[in-house]
Every structure is written in C-alpha cells, then in structure tokens.
mmCIF file of C-alpha atoms in Angstrom:
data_model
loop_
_atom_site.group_PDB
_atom_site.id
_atom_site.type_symbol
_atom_site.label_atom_id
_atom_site.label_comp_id
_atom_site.label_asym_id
_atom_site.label_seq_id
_atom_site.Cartn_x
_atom_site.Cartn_y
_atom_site.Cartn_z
ATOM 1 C CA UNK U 1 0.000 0.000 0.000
ATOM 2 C CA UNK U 2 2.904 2.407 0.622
ATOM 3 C CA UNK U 3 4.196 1.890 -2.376
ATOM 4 C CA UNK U 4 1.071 2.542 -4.169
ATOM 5 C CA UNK U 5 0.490 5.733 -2.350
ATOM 6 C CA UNK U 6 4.040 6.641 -3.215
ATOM 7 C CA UNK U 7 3.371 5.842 -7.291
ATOM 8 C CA UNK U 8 -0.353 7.746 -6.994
ATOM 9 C CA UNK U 9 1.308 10.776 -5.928
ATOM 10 C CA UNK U 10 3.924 10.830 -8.385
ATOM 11 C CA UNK U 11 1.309 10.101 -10.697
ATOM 12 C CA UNK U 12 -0.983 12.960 -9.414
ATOM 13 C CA UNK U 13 2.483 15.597 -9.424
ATOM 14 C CA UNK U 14 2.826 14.367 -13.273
ATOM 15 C CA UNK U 15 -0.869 14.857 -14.184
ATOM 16 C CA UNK U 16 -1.003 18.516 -12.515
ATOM 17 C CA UNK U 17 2.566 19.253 -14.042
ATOM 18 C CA UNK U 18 4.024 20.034 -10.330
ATOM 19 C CA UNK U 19 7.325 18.848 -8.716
ATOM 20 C CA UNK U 20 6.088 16.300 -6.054
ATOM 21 C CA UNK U 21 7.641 18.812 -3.171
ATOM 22 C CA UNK U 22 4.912 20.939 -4.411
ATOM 23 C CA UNK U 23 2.483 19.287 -4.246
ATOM 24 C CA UNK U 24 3.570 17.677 -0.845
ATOM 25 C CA UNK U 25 3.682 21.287 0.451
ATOM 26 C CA UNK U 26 0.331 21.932 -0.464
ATOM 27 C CA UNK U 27 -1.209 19.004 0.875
ATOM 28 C CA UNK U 28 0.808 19.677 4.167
ATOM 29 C CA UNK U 29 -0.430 23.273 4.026
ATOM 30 C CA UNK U 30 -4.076 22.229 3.611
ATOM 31 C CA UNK U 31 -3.791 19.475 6.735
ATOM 32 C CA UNK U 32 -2.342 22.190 9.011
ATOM 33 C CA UNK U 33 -4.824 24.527 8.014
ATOM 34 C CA UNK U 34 -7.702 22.272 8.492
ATOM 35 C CA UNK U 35 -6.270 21.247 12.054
ATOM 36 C CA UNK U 36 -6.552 24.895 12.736
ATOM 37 C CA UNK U 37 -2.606 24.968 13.169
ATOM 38 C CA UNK U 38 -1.166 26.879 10.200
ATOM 39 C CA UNK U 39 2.296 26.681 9.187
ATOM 40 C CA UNK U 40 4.802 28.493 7.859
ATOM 41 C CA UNK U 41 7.896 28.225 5.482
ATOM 42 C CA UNK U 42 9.967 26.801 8.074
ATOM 43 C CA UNK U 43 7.963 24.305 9.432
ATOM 44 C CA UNK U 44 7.181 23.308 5.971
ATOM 45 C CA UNK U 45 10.561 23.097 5.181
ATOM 46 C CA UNK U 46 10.853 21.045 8.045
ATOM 47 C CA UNK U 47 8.067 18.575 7.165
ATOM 48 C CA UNK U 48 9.010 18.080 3.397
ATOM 49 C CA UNK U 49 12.487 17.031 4.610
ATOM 50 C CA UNK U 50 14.408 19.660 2.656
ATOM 51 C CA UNK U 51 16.526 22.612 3.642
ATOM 52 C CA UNK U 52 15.406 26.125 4.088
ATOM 53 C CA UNK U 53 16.437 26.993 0.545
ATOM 54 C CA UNK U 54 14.642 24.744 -1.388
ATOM 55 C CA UNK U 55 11.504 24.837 0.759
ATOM 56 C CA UNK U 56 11.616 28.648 0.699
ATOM 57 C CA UNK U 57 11.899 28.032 -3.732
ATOM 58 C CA UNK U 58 8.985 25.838 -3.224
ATOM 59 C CA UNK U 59 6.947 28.256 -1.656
ATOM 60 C CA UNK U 60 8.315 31.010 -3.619
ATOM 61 C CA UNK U 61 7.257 28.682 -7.010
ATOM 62 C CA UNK U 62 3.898 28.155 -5.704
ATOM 63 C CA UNK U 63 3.188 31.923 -4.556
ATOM 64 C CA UNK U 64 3.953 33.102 -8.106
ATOM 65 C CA UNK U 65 1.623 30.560 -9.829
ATOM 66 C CA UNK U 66 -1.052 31.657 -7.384
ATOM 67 C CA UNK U 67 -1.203 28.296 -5.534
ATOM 68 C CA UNK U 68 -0.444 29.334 -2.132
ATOM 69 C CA UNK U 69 -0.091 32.973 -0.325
ATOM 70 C CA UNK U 70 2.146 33.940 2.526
ATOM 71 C CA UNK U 71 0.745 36.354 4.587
ATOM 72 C CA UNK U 72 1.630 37.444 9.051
ATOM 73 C CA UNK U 73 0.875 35.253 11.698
ATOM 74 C CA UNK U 74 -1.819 35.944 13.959
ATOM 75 C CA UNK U 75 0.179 36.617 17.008
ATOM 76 C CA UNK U 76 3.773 36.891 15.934
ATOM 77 C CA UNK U 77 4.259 39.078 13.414
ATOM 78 C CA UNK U 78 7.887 38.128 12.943
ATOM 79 C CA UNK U 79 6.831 35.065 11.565
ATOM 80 C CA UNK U 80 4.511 33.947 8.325
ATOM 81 C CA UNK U 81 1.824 31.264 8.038
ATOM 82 C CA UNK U 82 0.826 30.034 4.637
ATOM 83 C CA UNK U 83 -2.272 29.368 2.668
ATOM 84 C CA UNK U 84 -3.829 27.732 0.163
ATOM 85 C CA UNK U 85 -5.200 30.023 -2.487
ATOM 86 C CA UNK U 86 -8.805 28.932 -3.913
ATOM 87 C CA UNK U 87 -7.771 28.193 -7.325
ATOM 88 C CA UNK U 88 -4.491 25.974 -5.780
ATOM 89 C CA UNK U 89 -7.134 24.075 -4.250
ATOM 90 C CA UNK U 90 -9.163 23.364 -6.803
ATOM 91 C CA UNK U 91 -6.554 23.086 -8.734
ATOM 92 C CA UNK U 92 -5.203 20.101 -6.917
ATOM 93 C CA UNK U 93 -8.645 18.717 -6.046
ATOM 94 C CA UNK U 94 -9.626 18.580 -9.442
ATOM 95 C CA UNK U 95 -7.187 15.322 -10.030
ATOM 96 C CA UNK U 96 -7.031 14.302 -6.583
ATOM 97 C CA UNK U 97 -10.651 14.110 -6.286
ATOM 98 C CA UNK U 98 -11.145 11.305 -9.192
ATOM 99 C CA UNK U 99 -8.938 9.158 -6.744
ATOM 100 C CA UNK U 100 -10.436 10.166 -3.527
ATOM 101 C CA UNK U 101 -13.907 8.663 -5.147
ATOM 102 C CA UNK U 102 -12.100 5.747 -6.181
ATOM 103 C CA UNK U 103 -10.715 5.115 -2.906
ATOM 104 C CA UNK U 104 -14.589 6.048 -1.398
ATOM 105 C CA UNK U 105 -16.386 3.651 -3.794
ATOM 106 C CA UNK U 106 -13.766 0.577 -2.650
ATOM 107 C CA UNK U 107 -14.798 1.528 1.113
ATOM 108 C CA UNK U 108 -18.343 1.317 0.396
ATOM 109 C CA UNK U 109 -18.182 -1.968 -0.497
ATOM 110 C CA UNK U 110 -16.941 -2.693 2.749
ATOM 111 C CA UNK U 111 -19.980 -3.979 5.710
ATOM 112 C CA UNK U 112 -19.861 -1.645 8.618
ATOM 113 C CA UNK U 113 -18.431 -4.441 10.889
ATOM 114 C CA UNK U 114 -15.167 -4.564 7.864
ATOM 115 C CA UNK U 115 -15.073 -0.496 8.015
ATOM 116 C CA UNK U 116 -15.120 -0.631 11.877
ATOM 117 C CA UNK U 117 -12.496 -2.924 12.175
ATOM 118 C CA UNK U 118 -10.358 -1.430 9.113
ATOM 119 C CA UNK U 119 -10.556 1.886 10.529
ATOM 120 C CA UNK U 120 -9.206 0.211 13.646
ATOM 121 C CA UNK U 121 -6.456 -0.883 12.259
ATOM 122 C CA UNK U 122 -5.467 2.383 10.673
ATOM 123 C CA UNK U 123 -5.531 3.766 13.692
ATOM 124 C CA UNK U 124 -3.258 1.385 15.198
ATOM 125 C CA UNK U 125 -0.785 1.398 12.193
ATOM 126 C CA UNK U 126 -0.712 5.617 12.812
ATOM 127 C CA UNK U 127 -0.344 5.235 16.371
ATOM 128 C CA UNK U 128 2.693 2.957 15.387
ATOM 129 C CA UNK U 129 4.260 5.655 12.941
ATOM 130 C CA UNK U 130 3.898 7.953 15.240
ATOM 131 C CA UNK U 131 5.791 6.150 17.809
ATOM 132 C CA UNK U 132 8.628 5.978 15.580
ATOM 133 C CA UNK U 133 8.597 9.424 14.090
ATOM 134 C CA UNK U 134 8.881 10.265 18.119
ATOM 135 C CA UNK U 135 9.806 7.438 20.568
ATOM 136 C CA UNK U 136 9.718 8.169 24.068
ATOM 137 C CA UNK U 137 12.526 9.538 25.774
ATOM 138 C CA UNK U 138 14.975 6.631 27.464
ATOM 139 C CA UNK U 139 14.325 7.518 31.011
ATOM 140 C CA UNK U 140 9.991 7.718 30.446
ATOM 141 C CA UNK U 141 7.826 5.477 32.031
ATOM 142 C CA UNK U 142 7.149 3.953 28.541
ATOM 143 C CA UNK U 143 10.590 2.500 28.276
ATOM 144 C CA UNK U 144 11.008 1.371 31.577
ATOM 145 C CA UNK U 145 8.161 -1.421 31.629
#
C-alpha cells in the first residue's frame, strides 16, 4: 500500500505538471490549516524534509503561480503562516478528487463491521508511525516497563 500511495502521488504531481515537493507542500499546508494549526515556510521546510532553501523556492514557485499565499501570523508578526489560495485548491482537487472517489467507492463496499475494524487498524498502524517518528525519551515510564 505504501508503495502505491508513493506511485499515486507521483502520478498525481505528473498529471497537474508540479514537482512532487509541491504538491507535498500543499497538501501539508491544507492538513495544518484544516487542524486549525497553520504553518509556515519553516515548518514546511521542516516537514518536506528539505533545507530552508529549497523549501523557501517551493513556496516562492507556488506563490507566483497563485497556488499558495504567505501572509503574518496571527500573534507573531515576525513570523509567516501560509495558505492555500482557492484556485491551488481546486486546482489540486480537481485530479485528486477522481482518486479520492475511487478510494470512497472501494470503502463502500466494505460492511460496517469490515469499516469498523479497518478503521481500527489504521488507527493502530498511525499510532505505530507515530511512535517511531517520536519514541519516548529513554528515562519515560514507557521504556522502563
């Protein structure tokens, strides 16, 4: 499945003619947004695993083609958040989408007792990535049992 989710996204950067970092940094811009925790070019930078450089071109790239804005944070003005623009969205929903009602017409065909116990194991398999994208510290509780 990872791998398929890693070829899908390639595929969906090809169709929308995007570098995948772009398109990585607008999907991470639309999850923070939606979790009510915006980001900015740093912590982007830090999330698509590149330097400050080549996240700041990213966002630079995607600012001129009207994908994304950059505009003060809320309560430091030092810093910068980043958006989405309307048309970015849309832009990217309009191939994403197609595979999002793939993906919605395979879980239909699921019973509610399959979806239930699916979703359960999603959950499980995200608690265990996050565990490893931040284990607990040596002398915590966790790691002394």
């Amino acid at each position: 499945m990872l791998t398929l989710t890693q070829l899908a996204r390639a595929e969906l950067a090809e169709r929308l003619g995007m570098p995948l970092t772009n398109v990585e940094a607008v999907e991470h811009v639309v999850m923070a947004c939606g979790a009510g925790e915006p980001i900015g070019p740093v912590e982007l930078s830090r999330r698509l695993g590149v330097t400050s450089a080549a996240g700041t071109q990213s966002v630079n790239r995607l600012v001129a083609e009207g994908h994304m804005t950059r505009g003060p944070h809320p309560r430091d003005r030092r810093r910068q958040v980043l958006d989405v623009t309307t048309s970015g969205h849309e832009h990217v929903m309009g191939e994403l989408g197609p595979m999002l009602g793939l993906i919605h017409q395979a879980s239909s065909e699921l019973t509610e007792t399959e979806r239930e116990g699916a979703l359960r194991y999603l959950q499980l398999i995200a608690e265990a990535y996050r565990s490893f994208l931040h284990p607990p510290a040596p002398d915590s509780p966790q790691t002394r049992n």
